[in-house]
CSV table of C-alpha atoms and ligand atoms in Angstrom, one decimal:
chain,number,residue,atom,x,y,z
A,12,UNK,CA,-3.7,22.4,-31.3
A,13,UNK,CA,-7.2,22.0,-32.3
A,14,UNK,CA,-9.5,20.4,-29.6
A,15,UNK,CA,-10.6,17.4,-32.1
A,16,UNK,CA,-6.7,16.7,-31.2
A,17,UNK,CA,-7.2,17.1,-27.5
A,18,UNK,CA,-9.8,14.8,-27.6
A,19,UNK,CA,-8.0,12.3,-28.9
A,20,UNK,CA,-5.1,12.6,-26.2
A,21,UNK,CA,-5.1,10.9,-22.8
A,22,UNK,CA,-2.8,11.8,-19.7
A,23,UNK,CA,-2.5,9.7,-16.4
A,24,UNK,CA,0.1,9.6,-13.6
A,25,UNK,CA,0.3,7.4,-11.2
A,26,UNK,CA,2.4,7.7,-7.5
A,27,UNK,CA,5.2,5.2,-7.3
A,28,UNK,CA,3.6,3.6,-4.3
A,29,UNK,CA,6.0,0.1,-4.6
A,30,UNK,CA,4.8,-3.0,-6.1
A,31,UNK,CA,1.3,-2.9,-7.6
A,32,UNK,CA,-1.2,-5.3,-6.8
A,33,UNK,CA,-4.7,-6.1,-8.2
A,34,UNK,CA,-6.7,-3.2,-7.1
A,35,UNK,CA,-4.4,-1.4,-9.3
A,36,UNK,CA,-4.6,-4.0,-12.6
A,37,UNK,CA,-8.2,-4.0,-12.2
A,38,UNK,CA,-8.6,-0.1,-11.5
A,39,UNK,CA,-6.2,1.3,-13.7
A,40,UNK,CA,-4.1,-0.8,-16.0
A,41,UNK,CA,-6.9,-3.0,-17.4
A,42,UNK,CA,-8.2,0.1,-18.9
A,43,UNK,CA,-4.9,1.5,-19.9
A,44,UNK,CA,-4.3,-1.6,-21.7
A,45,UNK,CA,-7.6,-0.5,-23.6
A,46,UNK,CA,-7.1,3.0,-24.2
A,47,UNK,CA,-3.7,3.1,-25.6
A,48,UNK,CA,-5.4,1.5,-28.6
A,49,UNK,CA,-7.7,4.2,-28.6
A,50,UNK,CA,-6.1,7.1,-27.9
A,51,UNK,CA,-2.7,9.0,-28.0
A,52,UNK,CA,-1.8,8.2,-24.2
A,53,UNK,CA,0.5,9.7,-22.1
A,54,UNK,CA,0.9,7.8,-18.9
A,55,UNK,CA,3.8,9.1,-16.5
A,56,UNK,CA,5.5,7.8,-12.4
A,57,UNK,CA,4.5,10.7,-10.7
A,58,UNK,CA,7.5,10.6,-8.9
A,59,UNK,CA,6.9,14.3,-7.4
A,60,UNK,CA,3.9,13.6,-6.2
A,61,UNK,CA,5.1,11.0,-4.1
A,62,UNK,CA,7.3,13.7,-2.8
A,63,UNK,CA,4.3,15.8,-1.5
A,64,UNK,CA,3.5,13.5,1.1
A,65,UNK,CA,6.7,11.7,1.5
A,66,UNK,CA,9.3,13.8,1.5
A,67,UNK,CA,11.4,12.7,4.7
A,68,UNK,CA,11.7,9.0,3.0
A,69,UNK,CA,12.7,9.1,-0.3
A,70,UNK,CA,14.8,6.3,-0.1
A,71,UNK,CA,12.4,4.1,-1.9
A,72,UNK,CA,11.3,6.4,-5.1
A,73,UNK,CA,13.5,5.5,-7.5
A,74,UNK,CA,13.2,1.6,-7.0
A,75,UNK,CA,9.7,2.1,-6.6
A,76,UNK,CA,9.3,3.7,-10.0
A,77,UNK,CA,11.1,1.0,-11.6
A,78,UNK,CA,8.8,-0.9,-10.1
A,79,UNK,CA,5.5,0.5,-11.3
A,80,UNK,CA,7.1,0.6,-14.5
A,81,UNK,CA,8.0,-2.9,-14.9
A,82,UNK,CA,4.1,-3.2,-13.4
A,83,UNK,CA,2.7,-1.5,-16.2
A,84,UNK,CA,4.7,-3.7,-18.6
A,85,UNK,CA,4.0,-6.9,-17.5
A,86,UNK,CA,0.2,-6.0,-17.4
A,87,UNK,CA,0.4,-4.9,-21.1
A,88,UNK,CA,1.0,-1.6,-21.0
A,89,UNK,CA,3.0,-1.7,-24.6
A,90,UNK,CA,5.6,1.3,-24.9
A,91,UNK,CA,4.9,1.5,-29.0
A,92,UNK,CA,1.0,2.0,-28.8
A,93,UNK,CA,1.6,4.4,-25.2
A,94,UNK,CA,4.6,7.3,-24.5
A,95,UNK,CA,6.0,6.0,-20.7
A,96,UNK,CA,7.4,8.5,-19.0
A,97,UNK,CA,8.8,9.8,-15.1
A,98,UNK,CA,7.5,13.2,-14.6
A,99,UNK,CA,10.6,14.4,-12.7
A,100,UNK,CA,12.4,13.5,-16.3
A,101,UNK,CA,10.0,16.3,-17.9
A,102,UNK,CA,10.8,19.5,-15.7
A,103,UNK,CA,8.9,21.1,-17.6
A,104,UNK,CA,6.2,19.8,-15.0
A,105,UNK,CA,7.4,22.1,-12.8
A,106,UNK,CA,7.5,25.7,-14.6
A,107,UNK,CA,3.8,25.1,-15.9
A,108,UNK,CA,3.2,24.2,-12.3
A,109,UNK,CA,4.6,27.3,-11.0
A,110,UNK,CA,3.5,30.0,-13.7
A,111,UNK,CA,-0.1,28.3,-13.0
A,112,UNK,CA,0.6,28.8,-9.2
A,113,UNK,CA,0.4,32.5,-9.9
A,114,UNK,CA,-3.6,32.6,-11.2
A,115,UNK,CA,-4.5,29.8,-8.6
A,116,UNK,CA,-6.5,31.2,-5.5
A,117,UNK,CA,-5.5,29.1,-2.6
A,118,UNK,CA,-8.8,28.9,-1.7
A,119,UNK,CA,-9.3,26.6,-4.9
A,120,UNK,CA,-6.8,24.5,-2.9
A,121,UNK,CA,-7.9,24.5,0.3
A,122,UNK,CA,-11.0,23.6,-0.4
A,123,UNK,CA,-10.2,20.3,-2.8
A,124,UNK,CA,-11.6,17.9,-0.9
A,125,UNK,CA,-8.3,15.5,-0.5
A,126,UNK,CA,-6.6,18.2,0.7
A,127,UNK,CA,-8.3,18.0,4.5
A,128,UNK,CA,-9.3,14.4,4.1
A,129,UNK,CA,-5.5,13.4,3.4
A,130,UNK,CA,-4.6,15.7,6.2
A,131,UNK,CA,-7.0,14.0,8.5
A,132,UNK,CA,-6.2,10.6,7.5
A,133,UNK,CA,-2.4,10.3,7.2
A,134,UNK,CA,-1.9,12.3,10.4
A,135,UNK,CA,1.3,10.9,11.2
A,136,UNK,CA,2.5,12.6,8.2
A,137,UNK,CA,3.3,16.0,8.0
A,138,UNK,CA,0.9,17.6,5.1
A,139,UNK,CA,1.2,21.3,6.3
A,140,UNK,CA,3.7,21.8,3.5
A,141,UNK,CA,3.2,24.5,0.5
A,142,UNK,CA,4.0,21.3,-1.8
A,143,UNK,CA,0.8,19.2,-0.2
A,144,UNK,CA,-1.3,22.4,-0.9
A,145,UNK,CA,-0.5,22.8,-4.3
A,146,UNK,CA,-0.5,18.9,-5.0
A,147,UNK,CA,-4.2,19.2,-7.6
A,148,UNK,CA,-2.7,22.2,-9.1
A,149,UNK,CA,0.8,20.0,-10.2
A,150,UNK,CA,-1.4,17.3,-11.5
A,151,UNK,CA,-3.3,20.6,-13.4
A,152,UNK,CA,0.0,20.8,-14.9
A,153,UNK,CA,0.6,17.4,-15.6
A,154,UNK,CA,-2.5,16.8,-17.5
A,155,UNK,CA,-2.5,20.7,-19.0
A,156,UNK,CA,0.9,19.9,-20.4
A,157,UNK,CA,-0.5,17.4,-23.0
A,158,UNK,CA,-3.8,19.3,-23.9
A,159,UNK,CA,-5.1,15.9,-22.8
A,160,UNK,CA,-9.2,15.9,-23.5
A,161,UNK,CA,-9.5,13.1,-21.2
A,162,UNK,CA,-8.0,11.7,-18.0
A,163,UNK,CA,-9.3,8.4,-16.5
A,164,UNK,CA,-9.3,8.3,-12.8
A,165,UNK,CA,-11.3,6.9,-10.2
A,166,UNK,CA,-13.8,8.8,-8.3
A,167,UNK,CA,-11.3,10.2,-5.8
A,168,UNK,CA,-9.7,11.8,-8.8
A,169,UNK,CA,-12.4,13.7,-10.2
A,170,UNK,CA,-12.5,16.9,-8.4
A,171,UNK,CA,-8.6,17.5,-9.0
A,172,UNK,CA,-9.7,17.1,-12.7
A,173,UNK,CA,-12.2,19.9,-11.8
A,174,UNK,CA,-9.9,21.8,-10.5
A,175,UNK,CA,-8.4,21.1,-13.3
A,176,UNK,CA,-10.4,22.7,-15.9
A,177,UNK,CA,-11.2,25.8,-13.3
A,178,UNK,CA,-7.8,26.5,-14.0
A,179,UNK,CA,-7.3,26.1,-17.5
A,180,UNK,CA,-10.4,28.1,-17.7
A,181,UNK,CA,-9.4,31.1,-15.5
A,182,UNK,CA,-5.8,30.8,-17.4
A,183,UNK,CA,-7.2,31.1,-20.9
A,184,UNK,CA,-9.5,33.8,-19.2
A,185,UNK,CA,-6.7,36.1,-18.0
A,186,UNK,CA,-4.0,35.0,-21.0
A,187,UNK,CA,-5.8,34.2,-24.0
A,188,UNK,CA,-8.0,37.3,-24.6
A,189,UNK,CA,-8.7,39.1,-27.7
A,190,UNK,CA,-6.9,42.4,-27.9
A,191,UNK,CA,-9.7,44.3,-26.9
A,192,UNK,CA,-12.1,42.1,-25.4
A,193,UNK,CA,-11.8,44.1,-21.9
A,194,UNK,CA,-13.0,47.4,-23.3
A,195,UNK,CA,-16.1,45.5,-25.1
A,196,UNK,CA,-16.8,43.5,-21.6
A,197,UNK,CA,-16.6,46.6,-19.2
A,198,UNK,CA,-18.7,48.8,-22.1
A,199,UNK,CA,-21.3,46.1,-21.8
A,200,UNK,CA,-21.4,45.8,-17.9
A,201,UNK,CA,-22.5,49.6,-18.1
A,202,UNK,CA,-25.2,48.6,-20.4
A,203,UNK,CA,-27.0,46.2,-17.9
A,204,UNK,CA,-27.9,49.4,-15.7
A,205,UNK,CA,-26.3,50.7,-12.4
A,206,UNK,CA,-27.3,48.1,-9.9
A,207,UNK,CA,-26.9,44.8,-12.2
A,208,UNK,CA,-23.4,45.7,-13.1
A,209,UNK,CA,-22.2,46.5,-9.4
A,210,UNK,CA,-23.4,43.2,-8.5
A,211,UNK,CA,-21.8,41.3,-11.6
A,212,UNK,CA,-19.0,43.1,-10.9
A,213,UNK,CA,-18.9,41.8,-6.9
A,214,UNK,CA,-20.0,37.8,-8.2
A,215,UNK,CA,-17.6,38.0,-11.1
A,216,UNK,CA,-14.6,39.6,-8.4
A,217,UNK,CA,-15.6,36.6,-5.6
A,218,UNK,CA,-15.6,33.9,-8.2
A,219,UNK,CA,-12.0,35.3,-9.6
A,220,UNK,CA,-10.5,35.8,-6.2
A,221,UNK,CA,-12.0,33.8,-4.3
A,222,UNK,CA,-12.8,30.7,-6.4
A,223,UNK,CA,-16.9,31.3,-5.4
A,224,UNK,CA,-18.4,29.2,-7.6
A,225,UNK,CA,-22.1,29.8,-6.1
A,226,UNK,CA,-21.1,33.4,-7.1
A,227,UNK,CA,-20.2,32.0,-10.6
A,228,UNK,CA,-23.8,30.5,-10.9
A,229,UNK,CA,-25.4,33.7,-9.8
A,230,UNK,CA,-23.6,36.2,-12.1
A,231,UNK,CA,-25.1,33.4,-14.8
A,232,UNK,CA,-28.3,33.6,-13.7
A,233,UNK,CA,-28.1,37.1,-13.3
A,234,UNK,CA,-27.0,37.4,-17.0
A,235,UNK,CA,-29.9,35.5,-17.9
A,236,UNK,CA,-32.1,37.9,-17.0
A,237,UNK,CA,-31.0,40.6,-18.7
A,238,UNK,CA,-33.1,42.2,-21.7
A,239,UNK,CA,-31.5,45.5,-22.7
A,240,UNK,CA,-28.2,43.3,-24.1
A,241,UNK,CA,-27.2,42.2,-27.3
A,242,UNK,CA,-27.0,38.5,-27.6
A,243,UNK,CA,-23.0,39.5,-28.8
A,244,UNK,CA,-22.9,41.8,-25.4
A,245,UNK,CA,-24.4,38.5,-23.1
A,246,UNK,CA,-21.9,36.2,-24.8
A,247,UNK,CA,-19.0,38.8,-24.2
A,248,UNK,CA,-20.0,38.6,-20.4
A,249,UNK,CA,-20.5,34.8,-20.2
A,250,UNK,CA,-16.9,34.6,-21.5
A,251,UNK,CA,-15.8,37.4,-19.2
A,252,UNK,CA,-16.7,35.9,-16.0
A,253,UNK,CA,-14.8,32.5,-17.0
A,254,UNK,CA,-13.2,33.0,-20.0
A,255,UNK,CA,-13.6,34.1,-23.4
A,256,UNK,CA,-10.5,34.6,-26.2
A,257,UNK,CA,-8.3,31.9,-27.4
A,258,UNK,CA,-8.2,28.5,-25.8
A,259,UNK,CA,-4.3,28.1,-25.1
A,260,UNK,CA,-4.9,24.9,-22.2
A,261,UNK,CA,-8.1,23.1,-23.1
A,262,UNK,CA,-10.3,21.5,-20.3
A,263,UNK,CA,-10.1,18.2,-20.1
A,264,UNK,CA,-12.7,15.7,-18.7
A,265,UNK,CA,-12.5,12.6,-16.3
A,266,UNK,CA,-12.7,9.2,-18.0
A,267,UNK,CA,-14.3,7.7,-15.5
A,268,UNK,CA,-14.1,4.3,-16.5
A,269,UNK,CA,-15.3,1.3,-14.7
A,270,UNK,CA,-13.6,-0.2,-11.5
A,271,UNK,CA,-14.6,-3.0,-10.3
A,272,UNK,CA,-14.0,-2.9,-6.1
A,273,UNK,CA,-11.1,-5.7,-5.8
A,274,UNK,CA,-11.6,-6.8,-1.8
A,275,UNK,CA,-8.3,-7.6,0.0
A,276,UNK,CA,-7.9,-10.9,1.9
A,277,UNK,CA,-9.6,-8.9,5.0
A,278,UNK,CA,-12.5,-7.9,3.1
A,279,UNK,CA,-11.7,-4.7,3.1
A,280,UNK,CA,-10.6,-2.7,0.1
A,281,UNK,CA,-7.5,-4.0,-1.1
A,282,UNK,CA,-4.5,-1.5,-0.3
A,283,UNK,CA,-0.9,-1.5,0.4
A,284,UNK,CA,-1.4,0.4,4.1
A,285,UNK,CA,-4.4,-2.5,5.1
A,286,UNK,CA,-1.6,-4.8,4.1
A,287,UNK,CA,-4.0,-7.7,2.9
A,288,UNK,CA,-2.8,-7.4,-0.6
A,289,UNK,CA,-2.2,-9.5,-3.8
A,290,UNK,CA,0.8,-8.3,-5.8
A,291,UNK,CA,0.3,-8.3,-9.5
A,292,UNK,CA,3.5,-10.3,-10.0
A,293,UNK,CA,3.1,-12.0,-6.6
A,294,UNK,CA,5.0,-15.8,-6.8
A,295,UNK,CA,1.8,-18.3,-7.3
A,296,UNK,CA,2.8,-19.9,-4.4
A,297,UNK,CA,2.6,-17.3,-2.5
A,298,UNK,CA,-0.7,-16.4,-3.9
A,299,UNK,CA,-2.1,-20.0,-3.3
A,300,UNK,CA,-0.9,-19.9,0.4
A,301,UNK,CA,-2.8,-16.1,0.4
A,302,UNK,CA,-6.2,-17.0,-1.3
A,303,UNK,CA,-6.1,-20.4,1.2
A,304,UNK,CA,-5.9,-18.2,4.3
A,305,UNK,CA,-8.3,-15.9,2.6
A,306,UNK,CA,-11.3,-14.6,4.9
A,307,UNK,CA,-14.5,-16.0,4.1
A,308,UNK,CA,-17.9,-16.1,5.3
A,309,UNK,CA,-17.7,-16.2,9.4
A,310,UNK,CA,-21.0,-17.7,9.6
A,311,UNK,CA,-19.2,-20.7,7.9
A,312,UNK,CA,-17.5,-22.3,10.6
A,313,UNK,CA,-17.6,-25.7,10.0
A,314,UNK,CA,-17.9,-27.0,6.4
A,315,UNK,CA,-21.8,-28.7,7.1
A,316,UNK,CA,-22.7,-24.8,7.6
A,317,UNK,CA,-24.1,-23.0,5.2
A,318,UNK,CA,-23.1,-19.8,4.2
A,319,UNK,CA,-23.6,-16.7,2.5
A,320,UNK,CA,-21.3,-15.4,-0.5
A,321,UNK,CA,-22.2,-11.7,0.0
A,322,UNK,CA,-20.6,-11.8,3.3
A,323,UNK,CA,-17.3,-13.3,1.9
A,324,UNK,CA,-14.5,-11.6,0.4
A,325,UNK,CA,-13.7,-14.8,-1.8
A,326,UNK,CA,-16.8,-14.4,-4.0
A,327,UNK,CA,-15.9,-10.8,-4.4
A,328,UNK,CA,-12.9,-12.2,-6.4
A,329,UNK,CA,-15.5,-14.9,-8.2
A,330,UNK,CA,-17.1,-11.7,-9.3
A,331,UNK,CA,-14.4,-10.3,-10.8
A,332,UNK,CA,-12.5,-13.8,-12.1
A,333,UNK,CA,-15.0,-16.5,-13.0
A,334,UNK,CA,-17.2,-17.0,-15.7
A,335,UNK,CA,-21.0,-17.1,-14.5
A,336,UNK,CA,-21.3,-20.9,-14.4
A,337,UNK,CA,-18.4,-21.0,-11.6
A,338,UNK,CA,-20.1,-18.0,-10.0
A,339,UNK,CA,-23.6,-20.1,-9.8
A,340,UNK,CA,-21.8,-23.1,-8.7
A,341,UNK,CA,-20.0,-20.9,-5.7
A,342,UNK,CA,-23.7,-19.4,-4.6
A,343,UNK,CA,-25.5,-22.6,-4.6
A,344,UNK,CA,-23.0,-24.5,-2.9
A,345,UNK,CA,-22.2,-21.8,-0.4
A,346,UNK,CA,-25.7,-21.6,0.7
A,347,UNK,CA,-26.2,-25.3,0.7
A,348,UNK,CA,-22.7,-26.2,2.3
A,349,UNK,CA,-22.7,-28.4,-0.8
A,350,UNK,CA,-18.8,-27.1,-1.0
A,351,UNK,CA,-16.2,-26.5,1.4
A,352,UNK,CA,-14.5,-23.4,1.5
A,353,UNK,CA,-11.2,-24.9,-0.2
A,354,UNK,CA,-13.0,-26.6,-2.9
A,355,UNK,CA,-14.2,-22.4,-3.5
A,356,UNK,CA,-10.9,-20.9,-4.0
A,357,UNK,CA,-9.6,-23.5,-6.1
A,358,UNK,CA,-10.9,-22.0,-9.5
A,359,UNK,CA,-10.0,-18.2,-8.1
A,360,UNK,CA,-6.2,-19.7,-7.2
A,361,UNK,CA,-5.7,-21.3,-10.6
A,362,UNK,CA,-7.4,-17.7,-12.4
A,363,UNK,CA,-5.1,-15.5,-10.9
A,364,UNK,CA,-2.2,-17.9,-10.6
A,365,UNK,CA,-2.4,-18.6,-14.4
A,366,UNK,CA,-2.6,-14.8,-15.0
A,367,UNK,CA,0.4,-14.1,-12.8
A,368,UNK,CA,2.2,-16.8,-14.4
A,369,UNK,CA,1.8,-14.5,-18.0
A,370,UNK,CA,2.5,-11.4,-16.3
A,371,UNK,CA,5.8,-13.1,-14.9
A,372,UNK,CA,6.5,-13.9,-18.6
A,373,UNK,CA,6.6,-10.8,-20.0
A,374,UNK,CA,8.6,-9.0,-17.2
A,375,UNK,CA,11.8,-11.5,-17.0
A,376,UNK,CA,13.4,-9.7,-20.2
A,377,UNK,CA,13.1,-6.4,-18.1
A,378,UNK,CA,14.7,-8.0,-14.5
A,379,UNK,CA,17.0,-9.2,-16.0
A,380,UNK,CA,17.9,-6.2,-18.1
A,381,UNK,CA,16.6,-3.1,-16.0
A,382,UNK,CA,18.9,-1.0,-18.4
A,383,UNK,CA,15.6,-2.2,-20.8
A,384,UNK,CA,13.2,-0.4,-18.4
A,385,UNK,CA,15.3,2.8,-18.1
A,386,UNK,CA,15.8,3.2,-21.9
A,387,UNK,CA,11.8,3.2,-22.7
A,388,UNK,CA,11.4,5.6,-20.0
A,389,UNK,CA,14.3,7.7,-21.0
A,390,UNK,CA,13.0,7.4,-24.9
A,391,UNK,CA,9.2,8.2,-23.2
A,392,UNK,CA,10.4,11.2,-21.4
A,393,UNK,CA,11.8,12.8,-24.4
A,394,UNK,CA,9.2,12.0,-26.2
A,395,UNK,CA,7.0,13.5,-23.2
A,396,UNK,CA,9.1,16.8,-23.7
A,397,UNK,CA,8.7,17.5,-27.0
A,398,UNK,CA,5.1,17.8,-26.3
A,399,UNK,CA,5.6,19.7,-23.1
A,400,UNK,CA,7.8,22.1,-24.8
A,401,UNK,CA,5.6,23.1,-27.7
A,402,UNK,CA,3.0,24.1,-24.9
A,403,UNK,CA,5.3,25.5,-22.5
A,404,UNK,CA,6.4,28.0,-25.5
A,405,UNK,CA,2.7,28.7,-25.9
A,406,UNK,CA,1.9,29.0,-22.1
A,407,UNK,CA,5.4,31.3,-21.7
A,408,UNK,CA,4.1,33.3,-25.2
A,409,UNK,CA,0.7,34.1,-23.6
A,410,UNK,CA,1.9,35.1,-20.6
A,411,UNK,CA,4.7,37.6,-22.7
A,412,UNK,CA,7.5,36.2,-21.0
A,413,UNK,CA,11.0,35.8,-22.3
A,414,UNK,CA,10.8,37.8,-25.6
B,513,LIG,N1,-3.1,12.0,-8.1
B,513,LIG,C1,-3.1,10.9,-8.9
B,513,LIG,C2,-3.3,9.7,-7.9
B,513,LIG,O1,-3.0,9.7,-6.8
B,513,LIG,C3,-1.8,10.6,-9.6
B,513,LIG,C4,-1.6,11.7,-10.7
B,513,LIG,C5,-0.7,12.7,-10.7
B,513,LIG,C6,-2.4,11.9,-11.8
B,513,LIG,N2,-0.8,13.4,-11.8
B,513,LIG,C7,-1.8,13.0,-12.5
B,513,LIG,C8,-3.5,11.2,-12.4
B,513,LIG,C9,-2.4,13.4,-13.7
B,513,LIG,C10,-4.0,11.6,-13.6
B,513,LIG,C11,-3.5,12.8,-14.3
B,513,LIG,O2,-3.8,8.7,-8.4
B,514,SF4,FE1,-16.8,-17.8,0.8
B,514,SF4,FE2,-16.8,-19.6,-1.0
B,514,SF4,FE3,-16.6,-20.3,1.6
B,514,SF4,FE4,-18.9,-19.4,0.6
B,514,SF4,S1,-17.9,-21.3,0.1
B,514,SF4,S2,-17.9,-18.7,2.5
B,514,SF4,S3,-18.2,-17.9,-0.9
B,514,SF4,S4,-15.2,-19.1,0.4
């Protein structure tokens, strides 16, 4: 596939984590809405990796994914402009996952910065396991599969991304060479003098082995200096330290797209552990009774005192719901105590109620038929595979397996 291809494609998974609520539709979907008219997307339940920190209670995954699913759906995730898919329906997943295991040093791993974060967060979970460890490298095969260009994630995404591309990088390195190419890189190395190639030869081993990549950016720099080489030699040893030869996984890129920070009705971030949630579908009664309980400013205990909106949760919503006449009206009275608190929410309970209300349209057909859900994942999935078994036949070609 050529890369003005992979540039076109987008991959993104996302855990089934139960209902979804709006620090999901304005993180994620919102923008998946957009892109699938943009782009070829690709956007799976990563059912597995719900597995990797989960894997005692799995009661819950399968209902869960239906769930997201139906999520997706109602937010206007359409299944003809976007392939939907459940990643444990494309095992294919799990053999890129594995042969990639082999070139992955586990220091790459071990040094992802979720890994020990996670570890040190959720420590009533056990994350010693092989599968938490290798957790980036499956999403590496996830988002390899499709020769995706581009992944949109949030920040907390964006070094498994990077991991990402090390290792598409060091795979097209080891797999994808020219016949030849080694003979012409080591008969360069000798050219750059006794002393410069033992110590290219010791950065390029500790980036390769060890996943150094302050050794990486020395052996450039080192490079760099060189006069007795060839600009065709240099290039040969820029490719041998990271690559070089044919491209079989392209690197793809984050997509970091915009996220606007959705507070919960703590003030705090809004997430299914804090419990102070807003489900997407939630019942509008239920929202109103949410957004009327809603914390607000503290300093605003009586309705004569004034308050201040950047201290209240409730105007974080403004910011995200109301159009910038509502938003002045919310400042000035909040600071004047010309409103009450109740008279505030009133606009935010009838923007997301009313949006609720169209998201509830569009996902009766599929609660009342889930066999509707299944069949467009099912239909997604093998569309998934085709895709994922053109590349696996690549990645299994590269490597010389299977004849
Ligand atoms: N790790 C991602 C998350 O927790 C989910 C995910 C799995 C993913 N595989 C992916 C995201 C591939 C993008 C691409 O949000
Ligand atoms: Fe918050 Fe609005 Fe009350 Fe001010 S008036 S404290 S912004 S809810």
């Amino acid at each position: 596939m050529s890369s003005n291809d992979s540039s076109q494609r987008v991959v993104s998974g996302m855990r089934p984590t139960g209902r979804l609520h709006l620090g999901h539709y304005h993180g994620v979907l919102k923008n998946w809405v957009q892109l699938q008219h943009e782009y070829e997307c690709y956007f799976f339940v990563a059912d597995w990796h719900a597995l990797t920190t989960n894997y005692e209670d799995t009661g819950d995954v399968n209902q869960y994914t239906f769930d997201t699913a139906v999520d997706w759906l109602a937010s206007g995730v359409n299944p003809s402009a976007a392939t939907l898919f459940v990643q444990s329906k494309v095992p294919e997943h799990a053999e890129l996952h594995l042969l990639l295991s082999m070139i992955t040093p586990v220091a790459w791993l071990e040094r992802v910065p979720s890994y020990k974060d996670q570890q040190a967060k959720l420590n009533d979970r056990d994350l010693s396991t092989y599968g938490f460890l290798g957790y980036p490298l499956l999403q590496a095969a996830d988002i390899l599969m499709y020769r995706a260009g581009n992944v949109p994630v949030g920040a907390d995404q964006v070094a498994h991304v990077e991991l990402t591309r090390e290792v598409a990088r060091r795979f097209n390195h080891i797999y994808g060479r020219e016949p030849g190419f080694e003979e012409q890189a080591e008969a360069a190395v000798k050219k750059m003098g006794k002393k410069a190639a033992r110590l290219y030869r010791d950065l390029r081993r500790s980036y390769l082995e060890q996943g150094d990549t302050e050794a990486l950016e020395r052996a450039r720099a080192l490079l760099a200096e060189q006069q007795n080489l060839s600009i065709g030699d240099t290039e040969r040893l820029f490719g041998y330290l990271e690559g070089g030869g044919r491209i079989i996984l392209p690197e793809p890129q984050s997509l970091l797209t915009e996220q606007a920070k959705v507070p919960g009705l703590d003030g705090e971030k809004m997430s299914k552990s804090y419990g102070n949630t807003i489900e997407i579908r939630e019942a509008p009664e239920s929202t109103e009774e949410k957004i009327r309980t809603m914390q607000t400013d503290p300093a605003r205990v009586r309705r004569k005192d004034p308050g201040n909106p950047e201290n209240c949760p409730v105007f974080g919503l403004h910011r995200i719901y109301s159009d910038e006449k509502t938003v002045q009206w919310v400042t000035d009275g909040c600071r004047n105590a010309g409103i009450g608190c109740i008279d505030c929410k009133q606009p935010l309970i009838d923007a997301i109620t009313s949006e609720q209300r169209e998201r509830q349209e569009r996902a009766a057909k599929f609660e009342e038929d889930p066999g509707l859900v299944h069949s467009i994942l099912l239909e997604g999935s093998e569309k998934a595979r085709d895709v994922a078994r053109e590349t696996i036949e690549d990645v299994r070609a590269a490597i010389g397996l299977g004849g």
